[in-house]
Amino acid sequence: MSEKEIKNLEAIFEAKIARDEKIEPKDWMPEKYRKTHIRQMSQHAHSEIVGMLPEGNWITRAPSLRRKVALLAKVQDEAGHGLYLYSATETLGISREELYEQLHSGKAKYSSIFNYPTITWADIGAIGWLVDGAAIINQVPLCSTSFGPYARAMVRVCKEESFHQRQGYEIMLTLANGTPEQKEMAQDALNRWWWPSLMMFGPTDDMSTHTEQSMKWKLKRKTNDALRQQFIDQTVPQANILGLSIPDPDLKWNEERGHYDFGPINWDEFWQVVKGHGPCNKERLQTRVDAWEEGEWVRDAAMAYAEKKAERKVKQAG
Ligand SMILES: [Fe+2]
Ligand SMILES: [Fe+2]
């Protein structure tokens, strides 16, 4: 293709985005757009799948049948989110095997929040309330992102995330209104999950390297700091209803800004976990690799069956 032709295609592409039209898999797109989307969408898919692990840890120990049913449904939803997103990523010309390989080799990242352990039942409440709550704030703008398959997957994902957030909040509400020990358990979970939840929005705007380009492509509609502020403003009143206190001595309503001010985030901890040194990084990755290896016979059997069936068809046709 000549330089002029590429310039022309680029102009058509940019005009489409400006008009809020979707880019579909068969449309021409700049290589950088394709690569960025593969990176972000697969990172999102991996997060959904790895995100099943901390909560899966509590399915067998849920305190009642009702809680067990709700948690099972939530964890299954996360599997579904992962599968939609892997399928959507495959439309950009990368195979499922390659995506798994990137996760299993540690080349691809997933959300660092899932490298923290779930020590008590209250952690299941805190995850639903805070982690799924933060995920919603991150994901709602993606329903109108420019890449069609990603935007459409997000519509359903966000509806399910809102159920996850409510099931978590209800667990917290029950514990907070329970015995002093239960309330303490809820407070302890809030203490441990608050700061990692704020880190889910990513580095501050001045540290973030991808923001500008992603805003241009409408892959991002708001900056990390704006989303983080929105989460804090929304969550503080919810903590007040629970009668729990947010573990930040600097947290204070700022009348002038119309937002809560908050204390400094420990970015050293964030980068440590991103680099693989969080409390559960090794365990999480090993669990995924084991699941892949132990599932090999299922994949082999399915492939052998498909081959047999194809052979039979050829014979019949002949
Ligand atoms: Fe999800
Ligand atoms: Fe969720």
PDB file of N, CA, C and O in Angstrom, residues 137-203:
ATOM      1  N   ILE A 137     -16.895   1.179  37.803  1.00  0.00           N
ATOM      2  CA  ILE A 137     -16.514   2.551  37.441  1.00  0.00           C
ATOM      3  C   ILE A 137     -15.514   2.542  36.279  1.00  0.00           C
ATOM      4  O   ILE A 137     -15.581   3.367  35.372  1.00  0.00           O
ATOM      5  N   ASN A 138     -14.618   1.570  36.278  1.00  0.00           N
ATOM      6  CA  ASN A 138     -13.670   1.440  35.162  1.00  0.00           C
ATOM      7  C   ASN A 138     -14.350   1.006  33.876  1.00  0.00           C
ATOM      8  O   ASN A 138     -13.920   1.353  32.782  1.00  0.00           O
ATOM      9  N   GLN A 139     -15.398   0.172  33.987  1.00  0.00           N
ATOM     10  CA  GLN A 139     -15.948  -0.506  32.810  1.00  0.00           C
ATOM     11  C   GLN A 139     -17.142   0.189  32.162  1.00  0.00           C
ATOM     12  O   GLN A 139     -17.360   0.027  30.970  1.00  0.00           O
ATOM     13  N   VAL A 140     -17.915   0.963  32.949  1.00  0.00           N
ATOM     14  CA  VAL A 140     -19.079   1.619  32.344  1.00  0.00           C
ATOM     15  C   VAL A 140     -18.663   2.482  31.136  1.00  0.00           C
ATOM     16  O   VAL A 140     -19.284   2.390  30.079  1.00  0.00           O
ATOM     17  N   PRO A 141     -17.585   3.275  31.256  1.00  0.00           N
ATOM     18  CA  PRO A 141     -17.198   4.070  30.070  1.00  0.00           C
ATOM     19  C   PRO A 141     -16.825   3.190  28.873  1.00  0.00           C
ATOM     20  O   PRO A 141     -16.938   3.620  27.727  1.00  0.00           O
ATOM     21  N   LEU A 142     -16.420   1.928  29.124  1.00  0.00           N
ATOM     22  CA  LEU A 142     -16.019   1.053  28.017  1.00  0.00           C
ATOM     23  C   LEU A 142     -17.213   0.580  27.184  1.00  0.00           C
ATOM     24  O   LEU A 142     -17.043   0.109  26.069  1.00  0.00           O
ATOM     25  N   CYS A 143     -18.437   0.720  27.728  1.00  0.00           N
ATOM     26  CA  CYS A 143     -19.624   0.354  26.940  1.00  0.00           C
ATOM     27  C   CYS A 143     -19.715   1.230  25.693  1.00  0.00           C
ATOM     28  O   CYS A 143     -20.376   0.864  24.731  1.00  0.00           O
ATOM     29  N   SER A 144     -19.084   2.405  25.705  1.00  0.00           N
ATOM     30  CA  SER A 144     -19.132   3.256  24.513  1.00  0.00           C
ATOM     31  C   SER A 144     -17.744   3.414  23.893  1.00  0.00           C
ATOM     32  O   SER A 144     -17.481   4.381  23.193  1.00  0.00           O
ATOM     33  N   THR A 145     -16.881   2.438  24.145  1.00  0.00           N
ATOM     34  CA  THR A 145     -15.552   2.512  23.544  1.00  0.00           C
ATOM     35  C   THR A 145     -15.640   2.284  22.030  1.00  0.00           C
ATOM     36  O   THR A 145     -16.660   1.809  21.528  1.00  0.00           O
ATOM     37  N   SER A 146     -14.578   2.617  21.297  1.00  0.00           N
ATOM     38  CA  SER A 146     -14.691   2.626  19.831  1.00  0.00           C
ATOM     39  C   SER A 146     -14.664   1.234  19.192  1.00  0.00           C
ATOM     40  O   SER A 146     -15.207   1.051  18.113  1.00  0.00           O
ATOM     41  N   PHE A 147     -14.064   0.242  19.841  1.00  0.00           N
ATOM     42  CA  PHE A 147     -13.994  -1.076  19.196  1.00  0.00           C
ATOM     43  C   PHE A 147     -15.279  -1.875  19.497  1.00  0.00           C
ATOM     44  O   PHE A 147     -15.571  -2.211  20.646  1.00  0.00           O
ATOM     45  N   GLY A 148     -16.054  -2.155  18.448  1.00  0.00           N
ATOM     46  CA  GLY A 148     -17.388  -2.750  18.575  1.00  0.00           C
ATOM     47  C   GLY A 148     -17.485  -3.965  19.489  1.00  0.00           C
ATOM     48  O   GLY A 148     -18.278  -3.962  20.436  1.00  0.00           O
ATOM     49  N   PRO A 149     -16.693  -5.035  19.229  1.00  0.00           N
ATOM     50  CA  PRO A 149     -16.843  -6.243  20.058  1.00  0.00           C
ATOM     51  C   PRO A 149     -16.563  -5.991  21.545  1.00  0.00           C
ATOM     52  O   PRO A 149     -17.195  -6.602  22.407  1.00  0.00           O
ATOM     53  N   TYR A 150     -15.651  -5.083  21.843  1.00  0.00           N
ATOM     54  CA  TYR A 150     -15.335  -4.774  23.244  1.00  0.00           C
ATOM     55  C   TYR A 150     -16.507  -4.026  23.881  1.00  0.00           C
ATOM     56  O   TYR A 150     -16.968  -4.376  24.975  1.00  0.00           O
ATOM     57  N   ALA A 151     -17.004  -3.030  23.174  1.00  0.00           N
ATOM     58  CA  ALA A 151     -18.105  -2.217  23.695  1.00  0.00           C
ATOM     59  C   ALA A 151     -19.338  -3.094  23.961  1.00  0.00           C
ATOM     60  O   ALA A 151     -19.977  -2.988  25.016  1.00  0.00           O
ATOM     61  N   ARG A 152     -19.658  -3.994  23.032  1.00  0.00           N
ATOM     62  CA  ARG A 152     -20.866  -4.818  23.192  1.00  0.00           C
ATOM     63  C   ARG A 152     -20.709  -5.815  24.342  1.00  0.00           C
ATOM     64  O   ARG A 152     -21.655  -6.050  25.098  1.00  0.00           O
ATOM     65  N   ALA A 153     -19.506  -6.380  24.495  1.00  0.00           N
ATOM     66  CA  ALA A 153     -19.283  -7.315  25.607  1.00  0.00           C
ATOM     67  C   ALA A 153     -19.475  -6.591  26.939  1.00  0.00           C
ATOM     68  O   ALA A 153     -20.018  -7.144  27.897  1.00  0.00           O
ATOM     69  N   MET A 154     -19.048  -5.329  26.985  1.00  0.00           N
ATOM     70  CA  MET A 154     -19.084  -4.579  28.241  1.00  0.00           C
ATOM     71  C   MET A 154     -20.502  -4.299  28.733  1.00  0.00           C
ATOM     72  O   MET A 154     -20.729  -4.149  29.925  1.00  0.00           O
ATOM     73  N   VAL A 155     -21.461  -4.209  27.821  1.00  0.00           N
ATOM     74  CA  VAL A 155     -22.828  -3.895  28.238  1.00  0.00           C
ATOM     75  C   VAL A 155     -23.335  -4.984  29.180  1.00  0.00           C
ATOM     76  O   VAL A 155     -23.819  -4.712  30.285  1.00  0.00           O
ATOM     77  N   ARG A 156     -23.178  -6.228  28.773  1.00  0.00           N
ATOM     78  CA  ARG A 156     -23.646  -7.324  29.624  1.00  0.00           C
ATOM     79  C   ARG A 156     -22.774  -7.466  30.881  1.00  0.00           C
ATOM     80  O   ARG A 156     -23.281  -7.675  31.972  1.00  0.00           O
ATOM     81  N   VAL A 157     -21.473  -7.332  30.695  1.00  0.00           N
ATOM     82  CA  VAL A 157     -20.552  -7.468  31.822  1.00  0.00           C
ATOM     83  C   VAL A 157     -20.935  -6.477  32.925  1.00  0.00           C
ATOM     84  O   VAL A 157     -21.022  -6.841  34.104  1.00  0.00           O
ATOM     85  N   CYS A 158     -21.216  -5.227  32.544  1.00  0.00           N
ATOM     86  CA  CYS A 158     -21.521  -4.212  33.557  1.00  0.00           C
ATOM     87  C   CYS A 158     -22.801  -4.525  34.318  1.00  0.00           C
ATOM     88  O   CYS A 158     -22.890  -4.278  35.515  1.00  0.00           O
ATOM     89  N   LYS A 159     -23.780  -5.088  33.631  1.00  0.00           N
ATOM     90  CA  LYS A 159     -25.029  -5.453  34.326  1.00  0.00           C
ATOM     91  C   LYS A 159     -24.725  -6.487  35.389  1.00  0.00           C
ATOM     92  O   LYS A 159     -25.242  -6.439  36.504  1.00  0.00           O
ATOM     93  N   GLU A 160     -23.896  -7.466  35.043  1.00  0.00           N
ATOM     94  CA  GLU A 160     -23.584  -8.513  36.014  1.00  0.00           C
ATOM     95  C   GLU A 160     -22.710  -7.972  37.145  1.00  0.00           C
ATOM     96  O   GLU A 160     -22.873  -8.368  38.299  1.00  0.00           O
ATOM     97  N   GLU A 161     -21.808  -7.054  36.818  1.00  0.00           N
ATOM     98  CA  GLU A 161     -20.956  -6.480  37.874  1.00  0.00           C
ATOM     99  C   GLU A 161     -21.801  -5.781  38.927  1.00  0.00           C
ATOM    100  O   GLU A 161     -21.450  -5.755  40.104  1.00  0.00           O
ATOM    101  N   SER A 162     -22.913  -5.208  38.493  1.00  0.00           N
ATOM    102  CA  SER A 162     -23.718  -4.476  39.460  1.00  0.00           C
ATOM    103  C   SER A 162     -24.370  -5.452  40.454  1.00  0.00           C
ATOM    104  O   SER A 162     -24.471  -5.142  41.648  1.00  0.00           O
ATOM    105  N   PHE A 163     -24.737  -6.652  39.981  1.00  0.00           N
ATOM    106  CA  PHE A 163     -25.211  -7.690  40.919  1.00  0.00           C
ATOM    107  C   PHE A 163     -24.073  -8.106  41.869  1.00  0.00           C
ATOM    108  O   PHE A 163     -24.280  -8.278  43.077  1.00  0.00           O
ATOM    109  N   HIS A 164     -22.862  -8.219  41.360  1.00  0.00           N
ATOM    110  CA  HIS A 164     -21.722  -8.621  42.206  1.00  0.00           C
ATOM    111  C   HIS A 164     -21.478  -7.599  43.317  1.00  0.00           C
ATOM    112  O   HIS A 164     -21.201  -7.956  44.454  1.00  0.00           O
ATOM    113  N   GLN A 165     -21.583  -6.335  42.940  1.00  0.00           N
ATOM    114  CA  GLN A 165     -21.333  -5.277  43.914  1.00  0.00           C
ATOM    115  C   GLN A 165     -22.381  -5.342  45.015  1.00  0.00           C
ATOM    116  O   GLN A 165     -22.060  -5.258  46.196  1.00  0.00           O
ATOM    117  N   ARG A 166     -23.630  -5.579  44.623  1.00  0.00           N
ATOM    118  CA  ARG A 166     -24.690  -5.614  45.641  1.00  0.00           C
ATOM    119  C   ARG A 166     -24.594  -6.833  46.542  1.00  0.00           C
ATOM    120  O   ARG A 166     -24.845  -6.746  47.730  1.00  0.00           O
ATOM    121  N   GLN A 167     -24.197  -7.992  45.963  1.00  0.00           N
ATOM    122  CA  GLN A 167     -24.066  -9.167  46.838  1.00  0.00           C
ATOM    123  C   GLN A 167     -22.937  -8.944  47.844  1.00  0.00           C
ATOM    124  O   GLN A 167     -23.037  -9.317  49.001  1.00  0.00           O
ATOM    125  N   GLY A 168     -21.874  -8.247  47.432  1.00  0.00           N
ATOM    126  CA  GLY A 168     -20.776  -7.960  48.359  1.00  0.00           C
ATOM    127  C   GLY A 168     -21.206  -6.996  49.441  1.00  0.00           C
ATOM    128  O   GLY A 168     -20.934  -7.205  50.626  1.00  0.00           O
ATOM    129  N   TYR A 169     -21.900  -5.949  49.031  1.00  0.00           N
ATOM    130  CA  TYR A 169     -22.333  -4.932  49.992  1.00  0.00           C
ATOM    131  C   TYR A 169     -23.297  -5.537  51.010  1.00  0.00           C
ATOM    132  O   TYR A 169     -23.234  -5.231  52.193  1.00  0.00           O
ATOM    133  N   GLU A 170     -24.130  -6.430  50.555  1.00  0.00           N
ATOM    134  CA  GLU A 170     -25.092  -7.052  51.477  1.00  0.00           C
ATOM    135  C   GLU A 170     -24.383  -7.936  52.513  1.00  0.00           C
ATOM    136  O   GLU A 170     -24.800  -8.007  53.661  1.00  0.00           O
ATOM    137  N   ILE A 171     -23.314  -8.596  52.102  1.00  0.00           N
ATOM    138  CA  ILE A 171     -22.518  -9.383  53.060  1.00  0.00           C
ATOM    139  C   ILE A 171     -21.935  -8.435  54.116  1.00  0.00           C
ATOM    140  O   ILE A 171     -21.999  -8.693  55.325  1.00  0.00           O
ATOM    141  N   MET A 172     -21.390  -7.306  53.646  1.00  0.00           N
ATOM    142  CA  MET A 172     -20.803  -6.327  54.576  1.00  0.00           C
ATOM    143  C   MET A 172     -21.867  -5.779  55.528  1.00  0.00           C
ATOM    144  O   MET A 172     -21.631  -5.633  56.727  1.00  0.00           O
ATOM    145  N   LEU A 173     -23.047  -5.491  54.989  1.00  0.00           N
ATOM    146  CA  LEU A 173     -24.136  -4.934  55.801  1.00  0.00           C
ATOM    147  C   LEU A 173     -24.542  -5.918  56.896  1.00  0.00           C
ATOM    148  O   LEU A 173     -24.758  -5.546  58.052  1.00  0.00           O
ATOM    149  N   THR A 174     -24.640  -7.195  56.536  1.00  0.00           N
ATOM    150  CA  THR A 174     -25.022  -8.217  57.513  1.00  0.00           C
ATOM    151  C   THR A 174     -23.956  -8.334  58.603  1.00  0.00           C
ATOM    152  O   THR A 174     -24.279  -8.364  59.797  1.00  0.00           O
ATOM    153  N   LEU A 175     -22.691  -8.364  58.193  1.00  0.00           N
ATOM    154  CA  LEU A 175     -21.605  -8.485  59.188  1.00  0.00           C
ATOM    155  C   LEU A 175     -21.538  -7.235  60.072  1.00  0.00           C
ATOM    156  O   LEU A 175     -21.361  -7.329  61.292  1.00  0.00           O
ATOM    157  N   ALA A 176     -21.695  -6.068  59.455  1.00  0.00           N
ATOM    158  CA  ALA A 176     -21.578  -4.808  60.208  1.00  0.00           C
ATOM    159  C   ALA A 176     -22.700  -4.679  61.243  1.00  0.00           C
ATOM    160  O   ALA A 176     -22.548  -4.013  62.258  1.00  0.00           O
ATOM    161  N   ASN A 177     -23.840  -5.327  60.963  1.00  0.00           N
ATOM    162  CA  ASN A 177     -24.954  -5.286  61.925  1.00  0.00           C
ATOM    163  C   ASN A 177     -25.001  -6.537  62.795  1.00  0.00           C
ATOM    164  O   ASN A 177     -25.974  -6.768  63.502  1.00  0.00           O
ATOM    165  N   GLY A 178     -23.963  -7.356  62.741  1.00  0.00           N
ATOM    166  CA  GLY A 178     -23.939  -8.603  63.501  1.00  0.00           C
ATOM    167  C   GLY A 178     -23.292  -8.437  64.871  1.00  0.00           C
ATOM    168  O   GLY A 178     -23.376  -7.367  65.481  1.00  0.00           O
ATOM    169  N   THR A 179     -22.640  -9.479  65.334  1.00  0.00           N
ATOM    170  CA  THR A 179     -21.970  -9.441  66.635  1.00  0.00           C
ATOM    171  C   THR A 179     -20.750  -8.512  66.541  1.00  0.00           C
ATOM    172  O   THR A 179     -20.288  -8.215  65.434  1.00  0.00           O
ATOM    173  N   PRO A 180     -20.204  -8.083  67.695  1.00  0.00           N
ATOM    174  CA  PRO A 180     -18.994  -7.245  67.644  1.00  0.00           C
ATOM    175  C   PRO A 180     -17.866  -7.923  66.867  1.00  0.00           C
ATOM    176  O   PRO A 180     -17.129  -7.262  66.115  1.00  0.00           O
ATOM    177  N   GLU A 181     -17.748  -9.243  66.994  1.00  0.00           N
ATOM    178  CA  GLU A 181     -16.680  -9.961  66.270  1.00  0.00           C
ATOM    179  C   GLU A 181     -16.910  -9.865  64.759  1.00  0.00           C
ATOM    180  O   GLU A 181     -15.961  -9.703  63.989  1.00  0.00           O
ATOM    181  N   GLN A 182     -18.187 -10.002  64.361  1.00  0.00           N
ATOM    182  CA  GLN A 182     -18.490  -9.929  62.915  1.00  0.00           C
ATOM    183  C   GLN A 182     -18.199  -8.529  62.376  1.00  0.00           C
ATOM    184  O   GLN A 182     -17.645  -8.370  61.287  1.00  0.00           O
ATOM    185  N   LYS A 183     -18.580  -7.535  63.159  1.00  0.00           N
ATOM    186  CA  LYS A 183     -18.330  -6.153  62.719  1.00  0.00           C
ATOM    187  C   LYS A 183     -16.818  -5.903  62.594  1.00  0.00           C
ATOM    188  O   LYS A 183     -16.361  -5.263  61.636  1.00  0.00           O
ATOM    189  N   GLU A 184     -16.082  -6.459  63.532  1.00  0.00           N
ATOM    190  CA  GLU A 184     -14.632  -6.295  63.497  1.00  0.00           C
ATOM    191  C   GLU A 184     -14.030  -6.970  62.257  1.00  0.00           C
ATOM    192  O   GLU A 184     -13.097  -6.469  61.633  1.00  0.00           O
ATOM    193  N   MET A 185     -14.616  -8.116  61.912  1.00  0.00           N
ATOM    194  CA  MET A 185     -14.164  -8.846  60.731  1.00  0.00           C
ATOM    195  C   MET A 185     -14.385  -7.989  59.472  1.00  0.00           C
ATOM    196  O   MET A 185     -13.537  -7.924  58.577  1.00  0.00           O
ATOM    197  N   ALA A 186     -15.559  -7.336  59.417  1.00  0.00           N
ATOM    198  CA  ALA A 186     -15.879  -6.480  58.268  1.00  0.00           C
ATOM    199  C   ALA A 186     -14.907  -5.291  58.210  1.00  0.00           C
ATOM    200  O   ALA A 186     -14.406  -4.936  57.137  1.00  0.00           O
ATOM    201  N   GLN A 187     -14.631  -4.706  59.384  1.00  0.00           N
ATOM    202  CA  GLN A 187     -13.703  -3.562  59.427  1.00  0.00           C
ATOM    203  C   GLN A 187     -12.299  -3.983  58.966  1.00  0.00           C
ATOM    204  O   GLN A 187     -11.640  -3.286  58.199  1.00  0.00           O
ATOM    205  N   ASP A 188     -11.882  -5.156  59.431  1.00  0.00           N
ATOM    206  CA  ASP A 188     -10.552  -5.664  59.056  1.00  0.00           C
ATOM    207  C   ASP A 188     -10.453  -5.875  57.533  1.00  0.00           C
ATOM    208  O   ASP A 188      -9.443  -5.548  56.913  1.00  0.00           O
ATOM    209  N   ALA A 189     -11.535  -6.408  56.954  1.00  0.00           N
ATOM    210  CA  ALA A 189     -11.521  -6.625  55.495  1.00  0.00           C
ATOM    211  C   ALA A 189     -11.450  -5.275  54.769  1.00  0.00           C
ATOM    212  O   ALA A 189     -10.692  -5.115  53.807  1.00  0.00           O
ATOM    213  N   LEU A 190     -12.212  -4.295  55.240  1.00  0.00           N
ATOM    214  CA  LEU A 190     -12.173  -2.954  54.628  1.00  0.00           C
ATOM    215  C   LEU A 190     -10.758  -2.383  54.735  1.00  0.00           C
ATOM    216  O   LEU A 190     -10.230  -1.811  53.774  1.00  0.00           O
ATOM    217  N   ASN A 191     -10.143  -2.566  55.908  1.00  0.00           N
ATOM    218  CA  ASN A 191      -8.778  -2.044  56.102  1.00  0.00           C
ATOM    219  C   ASN A 191      -7.814  -2.624  55.077  1.00  0.00           C
ATOM    220  O   ASN A 191      -6.949  -1.930  54.554  1.00  0.00           O
ATOM    221  N   ARG A 192      -7.952  -3.923  54.801  1.00  0.00           N
ATOM    222  CA  ARG A 192      -7.002  -4.571  53.889  1.00  0.00           C
ATOM    223  C   ARG A 192      -7.294  -4.311  52.419  1.00  0.00           C
ATOM    224  O   ARG A 192      -6.400  -4.312  51.587  1.00  0.00           O
ATOM    225  N   TRP A 193      -8.578  -4.143  52.068  1.00  0.00           N
ATOM    226  CA  TRP A 193      -8.921  -4.018  50.640  1.00  0.00           C
ATOM    227  C   TRP A 193      -9.036  -2.578  50.162  1.00  0.00           C
ATOM    228  O   TRP A 193      -9.077  -2.327  48.948  1.00  0.00           O
ATOM    229  N   TRP A 194      -9.114  -1.612  51.070  1.00  0.00           N
ATOM    230  CA  TRP A 194      -9.340  -0.221  50.632  1.00  0.00           C
ATOM    231  C   TRP A 194      -8.246   0.292  49.695  1.00  0.00           C
ATOM    232  O   TRP A 194      -8.510   0.702  48.567  1.00  0.00           O
ATOM    233  N   TRP A 195      -7.003   0.244  50.169  1.00  0.00           N
ATOM    234  CA  TRP A 195      -5.927   0.836  49.363  1.00  0.00           C
ATOM    235  C   TRP A 195      -5.677   0.068  48.064  1.00  0.00           C
ATOM    236  O   TRP A 195      -5.556   0.696  46.994  1.00  0.00           O
ATOM    237  N   PRO A 196      -5.618  -1.266  48.099  1.00  0.00           N
ATOM    238  CA  PRO A 196      -5.477  -1.978  46.808  1.00  0.00           C
ATOM    239  C   PRO A 196      -6.625  -1.651  45.832  1.00  0.00           C
ATOM    240  O   PRO A 196      -6.399  -1.596  44.622  1.00  0.00           O
ATOM    241  N   SER A 197      -7.840  -1.389  46.359  1.00  0.00           N
ATOM    242  CA  SER A 197      -8.950  -1.028  45.458  1.00  0.00           C
ATOM    243  C   SER A 197      -8.673   0.311  44.776  1.00  0.00           C
ATOM    244  O   SER A 197      -8.957   0.479  43.586  1.00  0.00           O
ATOM    245  N   LEU A 198      -8.126   1.256  45.530  1.00  0.00           N
ATOM    246  CA  LEU A 198      -7.800   2.562  44.913  1.00  0.00           C
ATOM    247  C   LEU A 198      -6.717   2.408  43.840  1.00  0.00           C
ATOM    248  O   LEU A 198      -6.698   3.141  42.850  1.00  0.00           O
ATOM    249  N   MET A 199      -5.841   1.416  44.050  1.00  0.00           N
ATOM    250  CA  MET A 199      -4.769   1.186  43.067  1.00  0.00           C
ATOM    251  C   MET A 199      -5.304   0.583  41.772  1.00  0.00           C
ATOM    252  O   MET A 199      -4.636   0.603  40.741  1.00  0.00           O
ATOM    253  N   MET A 200      -6.530   0.011  41.826  1.00  0.00           N
ATOM    254  CA  MET A 200      -7.113  -0.612  40.622  1.00  0.00           C
ATOM    255  C   MET A 200      -7.293   0.374  39.469  1.00  0.00           C
ATOM    256  O   MET A 200      -7.435  -0.030  38.322  1.00  0.00           O
ATOM    257  N   PHE A 201      -7.325   1.671  39.786  1.00  0.00           N
ATOM    258  CA  PHE A 201      -7.512   2.662  38.713  1.00  0.00           C
ATOM    259  C   PHE A 201      -6.200   2.986  38.013  1.00  0.00           C
ATOM    260  O   PHE A 201      -6.174   3.783  37.085  1.00  0.00           O
ATOM    261  N   GLY A 202      -5.134   2.356  38.494  1.00  0.00           N
ATOM    262  CA  GLY A 202      -3.847   2.539  37.819  1.00  0.00           C
ATOM    263  C   GLY A 202      -3.101   3.749  38.337  1.00  0.00           C
ATOM    264  O   GLY A 202      -3.612   4.486  39.184  1.00  0.00           O
ATOM    265  N   PRO A 203      -1.884   3.940  37.829  1.00  0.00           N
ATOM    266  CA  PRO A 203      -1.032   5.028  38.297  1.00  0.00           C
ATOM    267  C   PRO A 203      -1.687   6.393  38.131  1.00  0.00           C
ATOM    268  O   PRO A 203      -2.628   6.533  37.332  1.00  0.00           O
TER     269      PRO A 203
END
